[in-house]
């Protein structure tokens, strides 16, 4: 007999909590089906959410959310959480302009007490909430849910190290699905693997229900019971216990009734923080995900029946691929070249580099700080390390860039993918700040690729820079332009290039807005405004002669960059002020990303909003010339 759908009766967790415990399995099944259906239409992060369906149901059933709070680490697994917390009606707007964020977000819901997207922040944030509640005598519960991959990040240890001496009421759930984006790496992963595969774990799976039924004990001796319980349940979680946590587990993270009981009991632990080790499966309950090597971590739209994802346009190669191919080319010639990723082998393209050079490729886990200083050590001892870290994630290792790399002038090469706006991942992943944060560092060389061939040449250039640190940035997506004969020829340091000659307007572009700048030049030319288009190639050192010439020979000079204020345009202004060019009345405008955190949308929509598409660039030139805003599409005579 078909069951009455239950998910339709759940608008908020309070509705869930009206159900009987024996109905939760059905809720989880319906929730999983709904999530698969939704993500098949939107694309996004699938595997992680599938792995926490039961945990999400149990959490919102046992805890009085949103009074009790749940903080999801990274937040990419929070789609089931969003469906159960009043956002099911919008779940198919996920990661689209004006739609739901792909991560947790305070502004989106009271059930999202803390935003996320960069890994390993949940325990620190949860500790903050716990202490604030301790201080006001608020005995609501604070729960952090952190994955095994995120548990490889140093910040998690900083928080755990501080937790037990700071609060007595904190629940940390380690969602251990034995996956990061790629298979997890490092000693912690091995340790967790031992715990989860231990004989005791197999025993616990059989006896856990009986042990769980033995609780809760009468409140007055809950601490004694907690010790006994913890000892009974302990399966070598010594590491966590040494940090002052009760360690409970490992438990089957897909047994929704067991989770319900364990979480209910966890509320009784008030003498010190509790870490619950849940063993789950990334991609659980959807065969194409379970069987995929990446467990469908990030997917495009897909066919629910077959699991087949919509293919790319089949157009030009991704910038990421161009980088990987170029680095392989360089590494073929120089065995000192090694490559480092922080848990992003496929995203950075180092998976293909690693296939070619397995002994020269290092995945250090979600540990950007370590990655940078590890690279510095390699460079200090004669190697040529390429640290391939997304622009946004390099922010996590910035002090190491300054302290360990720049001050010591060590020749670490930074390959910064996802520079500029990234689209669906939104503000947490935008690569907006690296031009400024690297260009300010004495001795650094900072490059940006205007197209695929330029990127390839920048890899060759970086490979040849052995006396100081260098960085090159490139965006997410398809690389413009064909590869040319000079693809592996290093660039002359600090020299830009003229792409097209004009006389009235000079567009000095830095990075991959080049094609939009070229279209803007066409629009201006159609209005009788002859336009020079130059590719700066370097934000540091600047091509000072090029800037002097452009300023001298044109009525206006516009700088263009996919970066925040305080980057390339600022460096040009500093130079022009220093060099006295500004004294001679040169009209300059700096086109940058806006001084806001732009919400997610399609990249082209975001760039239009940012004023960095062809129309906006051309209009900026017209305004600078005092010609007023103009409807370029009309092609009206200026
Ligand atoms: C600081 C930082 N580095 C890299 C990433 C990219 N990233 C997103 S999810 C993820 C893997 C997370 O693994 P885990 O915590 O085990 O979660 P799971 O996907 O397995 O549920 C990574 C590396 C990130 N979000 N933050
Ligand atoms: C959740 C997370 O941080 C990563 O999965 C990130 O979304 C990857 O970004 P790309 O899809 O641009 O590789
Ligand atoms: Mg994991």
XYZ file of C-alpha atoms and ligand atoms in Angstrom:
678
model
C 0.000 0.000 0.000
C 1.532 3.382 -0.928
C 2.412 5.547 2.047
C 0.945 8.995 2.574
C 3.691 11.450 1.645
C 5.133 13.034 4.760
C 7.538 15.600 3.322
C 4.579 17.545 1.969
C 3.397 18.002 5.542
C 6.701 19.530 6.632
C 7.164 23.245 6.118
C 9.431 23.733 9.114
C 11.207 21.468 11.620
C 8.381 21.994 14.103
C 6.175 20.045 11.667
C 8.771 17.275 11.535
C 8.812 17.079 15.289
C 5.088 16.286 15.303
C 5.782 12.948 13.634
C 6.465 9.645 15.349
C 10.047 8.342 15.449
C 9.068 5.433 13.252
C 8.064 7.851 10.475
C 11.509 9.417 10.161
C 12.827 6.767 7.798
C 10.101 7.641 5.310
C 10.843 11.350 5.700
C 14.494 10.696 4.931
C 13.625 8.675 1.845
C 11.299 11.383 0.534
C 13.826 14.089 1.366
C 16.541 12.276 -0.573
C 14.252 11.862 -3.578
C 13.301 15.543 -3.487
C 16.924 16.622 -3.281
C 17.945 14.477 -6.249
C 15.042 15.824 -8.300
C 15.859 19.420 -7.421
C 19.597 19.247 -8.075
C 18.998 17.400 -11.349
C 17.360 20.645 -12.492
C 19.774 23.146 -10.950
C 23.110 21.399 -10.763
C 25.237 22.040 -7.692
C 26.704 20.030 -4.867
C 24.920 16.666 -4.686
C 27.054 13.979 -3.072
C 27.625 15.723 0.240
C 23.940 16.450 0.802
C 22.932 12.894 -0.016
C 25.316 11.747 2.675
C 23.659 13.762 5.446
C 19.952 13.207 4.751
C 19.401 11.014 7.813
C 21.617 13.235 9.963
C 19.649 16.300 8.884
C 16.320 14.652 9.736
C 17.570 13.441 13.115
C 19.101 16.815 13.988
C 15.942 18.793 13.279
C 13.833 16.137 15.011
C 15.837 15.971 18.228
C 16.862 19.597 18.552
C 14.528 22.558 18.872
C 15.841 24.433 15.847
C 16.206 27.360 15.326
C 16.496 27.922 19.129
C 19.043 25.114 19.145
C 21.447 25.906 16.352
C 23.127 23.777 13.709
C 26.207 25.128 11.934
C 27.132 23.234 8.764
C 30.799 23.264 7.786
C 31.339 24.418 4.187
C 27.566 24.351 3.838
C 27.574 22.584 0.481
C 25.776 19.663 2.151
C 22.949 21.878 3.437
C 20.388 21.324 0.668
C 18.376 18.791 2.779
C 18.618 21.254 5.655
C 17.226 24.001 3.411
C 14.354 21.784 2.251
C 13.340 21.034 5.857
C 13.675 24.641 7.002
C 11.086 26.440 4.931
C 12.972 26.691 1.650
C 11.617 23.676 -0.253
C 9.546 25.987 -2.445
C 12.740 27.786 -3.554
C 15.123 24.846 -3.706
C 14.945 24.823 -7.491
C 16.286 28.371 -7.569
C 19.489 27.083 -5.980
C 22.621 28.946 -7.172
C 20.718 31.014 -9.731
C 20.478 34.808 -9.777
C 18.123 35.937 -7.005
C 17.753 32.334 -5.843
C 18.967 30.363 -2.876
C 22.642 30.320 -2.065
C 24.486 27.045 -2.559
C 25.823 27.389 0.972
C 24.365 28.360 4.338
C 23.766 32.089 4.637
C 22.612 34.142 7.621
C 20.616 36.555 5.484
C 18.710 33.659 3.913
C 17.179 31.994 6.983
C 17.037 32.000 10.779
C 17.947 28.328 10.468
C 21.308 29.387 9.068
C 22.935 30.936 12.149
C 26.320 31.172 10.419
C 27.391 31.437 6.799
C 29.921 29.043 5.347
C 31.624 27.897 2.147
C 35.277 27.935 3.126
C 35.987 24.779 5.084
C 36.652 24.210 8.780
C 35.025 27.308 10.248
C 32.089 25.561 11.928
C 33.656 24.574 15.271
C 35.130 28.032 15.863
C 31.826 29.676 15.045
C 29.885 27.170 17.150
C 32.223 27.829 20.066
C 31.431 31.514 19.764
C 27.716 30.816 19.933
C 28.223 28.394 22.849
C 30.157 30.926 24.925
C 27.630 33.661 24.185
C 24.869 31.339 25.417
C 26.860 30.292 28.475
C 27.207 33.937 29.410
C 23.479 34.586 29.273
C 22.585 31.312 30.942
C 20.949 30.082 27.772
C 20.955 26.281 27.786
C 20.016 25.814 24.151
C 22.220 23.476 22.177
C 24.939 24.401 19.692
C 25.881 21.802 17.097
C 28.634 21.952 14.476
C 28.605 19.425 11.631
C 32.037 19.046 10.052
C 33.209 16.624 7.364
C 36.265 14.420 7.483
C 37.867 16.444 4.699
C 37.325 19.703 6.538
C 38.762 18.029 9.620
C 42.086 18.070 7.769
C 42.171 21.865 8.038
C 44.201 23.455 10.794
C 41.411 25.762 11.874
C 39.399 22.778 13.114
C 42.188 21.894 15.534
C 42.574 25.437 16.708
C 38.901 25.349 17.650
C 38.923 21.871 19.223
C 42.051 22.787 21.164
C 40.186 25.701 22.671
C 36.739 24.149 23.091
C 36.916 21.991 26.204
C 38.485 24.730 28.317
C 36.005 27.285 27.065
C 32.609 25.650 27.237
C 30.918 22.558 28.584
C 28.091 22.506 26.103
C 29.040 21.968 22.501
C 28.204 19.130 20.156
C 30.469 18.458 17.200
C 29.315 15.911 14.664
C 32.067 14.535 12.506
C 30.432 13.499 9.247
C 32.949 10.936 8.086
C 32.218 9.788 4.542
C 35.828 9.063 3.795
C 35.805 11.651 1.012
C 36.893 15.184 0.507
C 36.339 16.354 -3.080
C 38.823 13.674 -3.947
C 39.659 10.765 -1.622
C 40.901 12.269 1.642
C 44.587 12.435 2.460
C 46.741 12.509 5.554
C 47.113 11.003 8.962
C 43.738 12.137 10.302
C 42.010 10.392 7.429
C 43.864 7.171 8.221
C 43.011 7.538 11.901
C 39.327 8.007 11.189
C 39.478 5.079 8.821
C 40.846 2.899 11.607
C 38.100 4.015 13.944
C 35.371 3.397 11.411
C 36.639 -0.004 10.390
C 37.523 -1.183 13.887
C 36.114 -4.445 15.242
C 34.466 -2.466 18.012
C 32.598 -0.406 15.402
C 31.153 -3.537 13.901
C 30.143 -4.695 17.368
C 28.644 -1.288 18.138
C 26.523 -1.451 15.033
C 24.899 -4.494 16.550
C 24.663 -3.347 20.143
C 24.325 0.400 19.752
C 20.561 0.351 20.036
C 20.664 -1.508 23.345
C 23.324 0.833 24.733
C 21.393 3.845 23.521
C 18.240 2.493 25.191
C 20.110 2.340 28.467
C 20.012 6.092 28.452
C 19.057 8.736 29.330
C 19.943 8.162 32.923
C 18.234 10.218 35.648
C 19.565 13.730 35.309
C 21.443 13.710 38.651
C 23.976 11.099 37.609
C 24.115 11.932 33.932
C 27.803 12.838 34.193
C 28.625 9.386 35.641
C 26.454 7.817 33.012
C 28.145 9.956 30.385
C 31.526 8.619 31.462
C 30.275 5.081 31.469
C 28.527 5.621 28.179
C 31.516 7.260 26.634
C 33.816 4.529 27.905
C 31.487 1.873 26.678
C 31.162 3.535 23.358
C 34.712 4.690 23.027
C 36.405 2.990 20.146
C 39.766 4.628 20.360
C 38.604 8.171 19.870
C 41.538 8.989 22.081
C 42.694 11.878 19.976
C 39.441 13.716 20.497
C 39.227 12.748 24.139
C 42.718 14.065 24.721
C 41.408 17.362 23.418
C 38.751 17.221 26.117
C 35.785 15.884 24.158
C 33.544 12.990 24.934
C 34.029 10.842 21.858
C 30.944 8.878 20.846
C 30.976 6.537 17.960
C 31.577 5.670 15.328
C 27.932 5.226 14.426
C 26.102 4.391 11.227
C 25.218 7.861 9.945
C 22.359 6.507 7.817
C 20.472 4.794 10.661
C 18.065 7.622 11.361
C 16.636 5.980 14.489
C 20.048 5.287 15.993
C 21.062 8.882 15.223
C 17.888 10.116 16.884
C 18.731 8.193 20.060
C 22.395 9.208 20.073
C 21.590 12.877 19.546
C 18.925 12.736 22.241
C 21.498 11.353 24.631
C 24.153 13.782 23.531
C 21.980 16.559 24.916
C 22.572 15.079 28.366
C 26.312 15.622 28.230
C 26.841 18.866 30.075
C 30.267 18.322 31.595
C 32.288 18.799 28.437
C 31.911 19.030 24.659
C 30.868 15.934 22.768
C 32.176 14.715 19.436
C 29.906 12.276 17.666
C 31.547 10.316 14.900
C 29.005 9.471 12.202
C 30.103 7.193 9.376
C 28.286 8.052 6.181
C 28.512 7.588 2.442
C 28.935 10.557 0.092
C 26.290 10.183 -2.602
C 24.258 7.791 -0.466
C 21.060 6.475 -1.979
C 21.727 7.498 -5.576
C 23.639 4.854 -7.507
C 25.220 7.166 -10.116
C 26.640 9.239 -7.258
C 27.678 6.312 -5.094
C 29.436 4.705 -8.046
C 31.171 7.865 -9.254
C 34.802 8.417 -8.288
C 33.945 11.940 -7.084
C 30.605 10.781 -5.575
C 28.976 13.563 -7.597
C 30.550 16.225 -5.393
C 29.660 18.940 -7.882
C 27.310 18.244 -10.789
C 25.743 20.008 -13.727
C 22.069 19.337 -14.494
C 21.539 15.625 -14.938
C 19.086 12.952 -15.976
C 17.722 11.410 -12.772
C 17.173 8.027 -14.397
C 20.599 7.628 -15.941
C 22.608 10.068 -13.837
C 24.061 11.445 -17.070
C 25.136 15.036 -16.609
C 24.624 17.746 -19.211
C 27.847 18.139 -21.149
C 29.830 21.346 -21.602
C 29.573 23.345 -24.808
C 32.435 21.353 -26.288
C 34.014 24.729 -26.941
C 37.543 25.890 -26.097
C 39.391 24.128 -23.265
C 38.984 25.379 -19.718
C 41.679 27.716 -18.415
C 42.351 24.993 -15.854
C 43.224 22.537 -18.609
C 45.481 25.050 -20.331
C 47.318 25.568 -17.043
C 47.742 21.850 -16.451
C 49.005 21.206 -19.974
C 51.433 24.103 -19.764
C 52.768 22.949 -16.413
C 53.211 19.413 -17.696
C 55.170 20.863 -20.618
C 57.465 22.739 -18.245
C 57.833 19.796 -15.886
C 58.851 17.533 -18.746
C 61.903 19.790 -19.141
C 62.694 20.447 -15.492
C 62.533 17.786 -12.806
C 62.732 20.393 -10.074
C 59.170 21.449 -10.833
C 56.663 20.059 -8.315
C 52.988 20.879 -7.820
C 50.878 21.335 -4.703
C 47.126 21.373 -4.248
C 45.045 21.857 -1.112
C 42.449 19.133 -1.647
C 41.482 20.419 -5.091
C 43.257 18.125 -7.573
C 40.476 18.131 -10.176
C 39.502 21.777 -9.729
C 43.063 22.964 -10.244
C 43.909 20.470 -13.001
C 46.635 18.896 -10.909
C 44.859 15.566 -11.271
C 46.211 15.385 -14.814
C 49.604 16.702 -13.714
C 49.618 14.022 -11.010
C 48.744 11.319 -13.519
C 51.885 12.292 -15.428
C 54.095 13.045 -12.404
C 52.678 11.164 -9.391
C 55.880 11.616 -7.409
C 55.951 15.355 -7.991
C 52.374 16.124 -7.023
C 51.265 16.824 -3.447
C 47.711 17.014 -2.178
C 48.073 18.363 1.357
C 44.365 18.276 2.209
C 42.297 21.349 3.022
C 45.369 23.046 4.390
C 46.238 26.141 2.384
C 48.378 27.624 5.164
C 50.474 24.474 5.238
C 50.509 24.288 1.427
C 52.101 27.737 1.147
C 54.808 27.179 3.723
C 55.429 23.650 2.491
C 56.036 25.244 -0.931
C 58.315 27.803 0.690
C 60.375 25.015 2.220
C 60.618 23.270 -1.124
C 61.728 26.516 -2.807
C 64.248 27.260 -0.064
C 65.913 23.972 -0.835
C 66.160 24.297 -4.582
C 62.854 22.960 -5.886
C 60.469 24.850 -8.166
C 57.071 24.532 -6.480
C 53.828 25.537 -8.201
C 51.131 26.013 -5.565
C 47.835 25.709 -7.421
C 45.289 27.306 -5.109
C 42.099 29.108 -6.110
C 42.375 32.858 -5.543
C 39.710 32.751 -2.830
C 41.267 29.838 -0.978
C 44.722 31.426 -1.063
C 43.248 33.997 1.284
C 43.404 31.243 3.917
C 47.221 31.162 3.583
C 47.981 34.855 3.179
C 50.153 35.299 6.236
C 52.256 32.415 5.015
C 52.564 34.134 1.628
C 53.876 37.273 3.323
C 55.901 35.783 6.165
C 57.309 32.611 4.662
C 57.463 33.404 0.944
C 57.665 37.152 0.211
C 59.910 38.355 3.032
C 62.342 35.552 2.235
C 61.983 36.210 -1.514
C 61.464 32.498 -2.138
C 60.571 31.508 -5.712
C 57.204 29.924 -5.027
C 54.905 30.028 -8.050
C 51.199 30.617 -7.308
C 48.724 29.411 -9.932
C 45.516 31.175 -8.978
C 42.531 29.684 -10.718
C 38.996 31.136 -10.291
C 40.315 34.686 -10.356
C 37.522 37.232 -10.617
C 33.853 36.348 -10.369
C 32.967 32.651 -10.340
C 29.183 32.765 -10.772
C 27.089 30.168 -8.927
C 29.358 29.841 -5.894
C 28.851 33.507 -5.138
C 30.801 35.929 -2.941
C 32.553 33.342 -0.748
C 34.346 31.950 -3.800
C 34.933 35.116 -5.835
C 38.620 35.625 -6.570
C 38.374 39.386 -6.078
C 41.264 40.361 -3.875
C 44.478 38.646 -4.951
C 45.716 41.481 -7.198
C 45.744 43.802 -4.214
C 46.894 41.355 -1.602
C 49.800 40.114 -3.685
C 50.627 43.301 -5.587
C 51.346 45.084 -2.316
C 54.140 42.654 -1.478
C 57.641 43.877 -2.309
C 59.420 41.771 -4.883
C 56.342 39.800 -5.972
C 55.623 39.310 -9.662
C 51.889 39.390 -10.386
C 50.488 38.394 -13.782
C 47.023 37.940 -15.267
C 46.225 36.000 -18.421
C 44.136 37.676 -21.110
C 43.539 34.358 -22.901
C 44.677 30.767 -23.037
C 47.900 31.410 -24.907
C 48.829 34.134 -22.470
C 48.215 31.751 -19.563
C 50.467 29.160 -21.122
C 53.201 31.765 -21.533
C 52.779 32.877 -17.921
C 53.365 29.332 -16.752
C 56.592 29.299 -18.771
C 57.468 32.718 -17.349
C 56.897 31.601 -13.756
C 58.916 28.460 -14.319
C 61.854 30.675 -15.261
C 61.583 33.022 -12.266
C 64.012 31.578 -9.734
C 64.826 34.613 -7.628
C 61.503 35.746 -6.200
C 57.856 34.714 -5.785
C 55.447 34.973 -8.690
C 51.739 34.552 -9.231
C 49.519 34.313 -12.249
C 45.739 34.518 -12.208
C 43.083 33.197 -14.564
C 39.317 32.828 -14.378
C 36.949 29.897 -14.107
C 35.690 28.768 -17.503
C 36.682 28.410 -21.134
C 39.999 29.856 -22.240
C 39.631 32.380 -25.062
C 41.838 32.264 -28.110
C 43.931 29.617 -29.781
C 47.286 28.345 -28.623
C 50.034 29.983 -30.658
C 53.565 29.070 -31.591
C 54.939 31.111 -28.696
C 52.753 29.331 -26.103
C 55.781 28.112 -24.177
C 57.955 31.202 -24.577
C 58.396 33.148 -21.341
C 57.294 36.775 -21.289
C 59.645 39.687 -20.675
C 59.070 40.586 -17.031
C 57.189 43.838 -16.557
C 56.332 44.317 -20.215
C 52.788 44.661 -21.566
C 51.695 44.602 -25.204
C 49.580 46.668 -27.586
C 46.726 44.608 -28.998
C 45.276 47.333 -31.247
C 46.375 50.905 -31.977
C 44.164 53.981 -31.632
C 44.420 57.663 -30.781
C 41.544 58.930 -28.586
C 40.880 56.295 -25.953
C 43.356 53.924 -24.305
C 42.030 50.772 -22.626
C 44.697 49.199 -20.433
C 43.350 45.767 -19.545
C 44.748 43.372 -16.925
C 43.410 39.833 -17.226
C 40.603 38.038 -18.955
C 38.262 40.974 -19.606
C 40.301 41.400 -22.787
C 37.564 40.195 -25.143
C 34.985 42.507 -23.562
C 37.467 45.374 -23.760
C 38.007 44.567 -27.428
C 34.254 44.655 -28.055
C 34.132 47.994 -26.249
C 36.883 49.280 -28.534
C 34.813 48.198 -31.528
C 31.775 50.058 -30.175
C 33.825 53.193 -29.614
C 35.413 52.940 -33.026
C 31.940 52.696 -34.546
C 31.294 56.061 -32.947
C 34.428 57.536 -34.463
C 36.509 57.148 -31.343
C 39.781 55.479 -32.270
C 40.762 53.214 -29.387
C 44.014 51.634 -28.320
C 43.718 48.332 -26.504
C 46.693 47.269 -24.398
C 47.275 44.130 -22.351
C 49.174 44.992 -19.183
C 50.093 41.354 -18.476
C 51.769 42.485 -15.199
C 50.299 44.305 -12.217
C 53.760 44.096 -10.677
C 56.153 45.207 -11.896
C 54.139 47.655 -14.020
C 55.168 48.466 -17.605
C 55.835 52.114 -16.762
C 56.895 53.121 -20.292
C 53.655 51.711 -21.692
C 51.601 53.668 -19.158
C 53.519 56.884 -19.876
C 52.955 56.438 -23.606
C 49.229 55.653 -23.295
C 48.708 58.641 -21.007
C 50.683 60.925 -23.277
C 49.090 59.901 -26.591
C 45.388 59.586 -25.625
C 42.613 61.818 -24.279
C 41.570 59.228 -21.694
C 43.132 56.146 -20.164
C 40.958 53.445 -18.586
C 42.313 50.534 -16.577
C 40.228 47.328 -16.499
C 40.577 44.381 -14.086
C 38.519 41.531 -12.632
C 39.484 42.569 -9.179
C 38.401 44.764 -6.316
C 39.425 48.382 -5.840
C 42.959 48.625 -4.563
C 44.446 46.395 -7.218
C 45.824 46.977 -10.702
C 44.160 50.351 -11.279
C 45.372 51.565 -7.914
C 48.925 50.529 -8.699
C 48.703 52.423 -12.015
C 47.376 55.502 -10.199
C 50.159 55.283 -7.611
C 52.689 55.182 -10.417
C 51.061 58.049 -12.341
C 51.017 60.190 -9.212
C 54.607 59.303 -8.396
C 55.709 59.957 -11.962
C 53.919 63.306 -12.208
C 51.688 62.082 -15.045
C 48.575 63.075 -13.115
C 49.959 66.608 -12.803
C 49.713 66.883 -16.570
C 45.916 66.473 -16.416
C 45.693 62.988 -17.872
C 42.112 61.733 -17.638
C 42.162 58.277 -16.058
C 39.381 55.980 -14.949
C 39.860 52.673 -13.105
C 37.255 49.988 -13.830
C 37.177 47.367 -11.055
C 34.725 45.059 -9.368
C 32.250 47.043 -7.251
C 32.876 47.629 -3.574
C 30.212 45.097 -2.564
C 30.041 41.320 -2.178
C 28.047 40.421 -5.272
C 25.440 37.700 -4.878
C 25.724 34.599 -7.038
C 24.406 34.623 -10.598
C 25.692 33.715 -14.054
C 29.165 35.258 -14.476
C 28.096 37.386 -17.436
C 25.224 38.864 -15.439
C 27.548 39.568 -12.544
C 30.091 41.281 -14.797
C 27.361 43.410 -16.337
C 26.258 44.360 -12.818
C 29.912 45.106 -12.038
C 30.230 47.454 -15.011
C 32.872 45.271 -16.613
C 31.152 44.188 -19.829
C 31.676 45.796 -23.233
C 28.831 48.314 -22.978
C 29.893 49.487 -19.542
C 33.519 49.830 -20.565
C 32.594 51.851 -23.644
C 30.210 54.020 -21.648
C 32.908 54.691 -19.085
C 35.134 55.957 -21.868
C 32.358 58.198 -23.215
C 31.712 59.602 -19.749
C 35.439 60.253 -19.286
C 35.435 62.139 -22.561
C 32.579 64.243 -21.256
C 30.167 62.841 -23.831
C 27.581 61.735 -21.220
C 25.928 58.356 -20.925
C 24.991 56.979 -24.294
C 22.923 54.148 -25.674
C 25.712 52.421 -27.502
C 23.375 49.974 -29.114
C 21.886 52.880 -31.046
C 25.376 53.534 -32.401
C 24.385 57.172 -32.275
C 27.059 59.577 -33.432
C 28.843 60.914 -30.396
C 39.420 26.571 2.728
C 38.764 25.724 1.676
N 39.529 25.028 0.825
C 38.965 24.288 -0.147
C 37.604 24.218 -0.271
C 36.968 23.423 -1.406
N 36.139 22.341 -0.863
C 34.833 22.433 -0.771
S 34.123 21.081 -0.132
C 35.635 20.310 0.014
C 35.733 18.931 0.553
C 35.121 18.875 1.914
O 35.224 17.537 2.403
P 34.355 17.151 3.659
O 34.509 18.184 4.691
O 34.730 15.770 3.990
O 32.843 17.251 3.144
P 32.055 16.236 2.192
O 32.045 16.918 0.828
O 32.787 14.945 2.180
O 30.686 16.132 2.781
C 36.631 21.138 -0.434
C 38.068 20.774 -0.489
C 36.834 24.974 0.632
N 35.467 24.989 0.531
N 37.423 25.685 1.593
C 32.144 23.608 -2.138
C 33.435 24.096 -2.670
O 34.056 24.987 -2.154
C 33.946 23.563 -3.939
O 33.253 22.435 -4.377
C 33.824 24.657 -4.978
O 32.440 24.908 -5.166
C 34.471 24.218 -6.276
O 34.414 25.283 -7.167
P 34.545 24.993 -8.748
O 33.252 24.348 -9.141
O 34.770 26.347 -9.338
O 35.713 24.080 -8.911
Mg 33.946 13.989 3.590
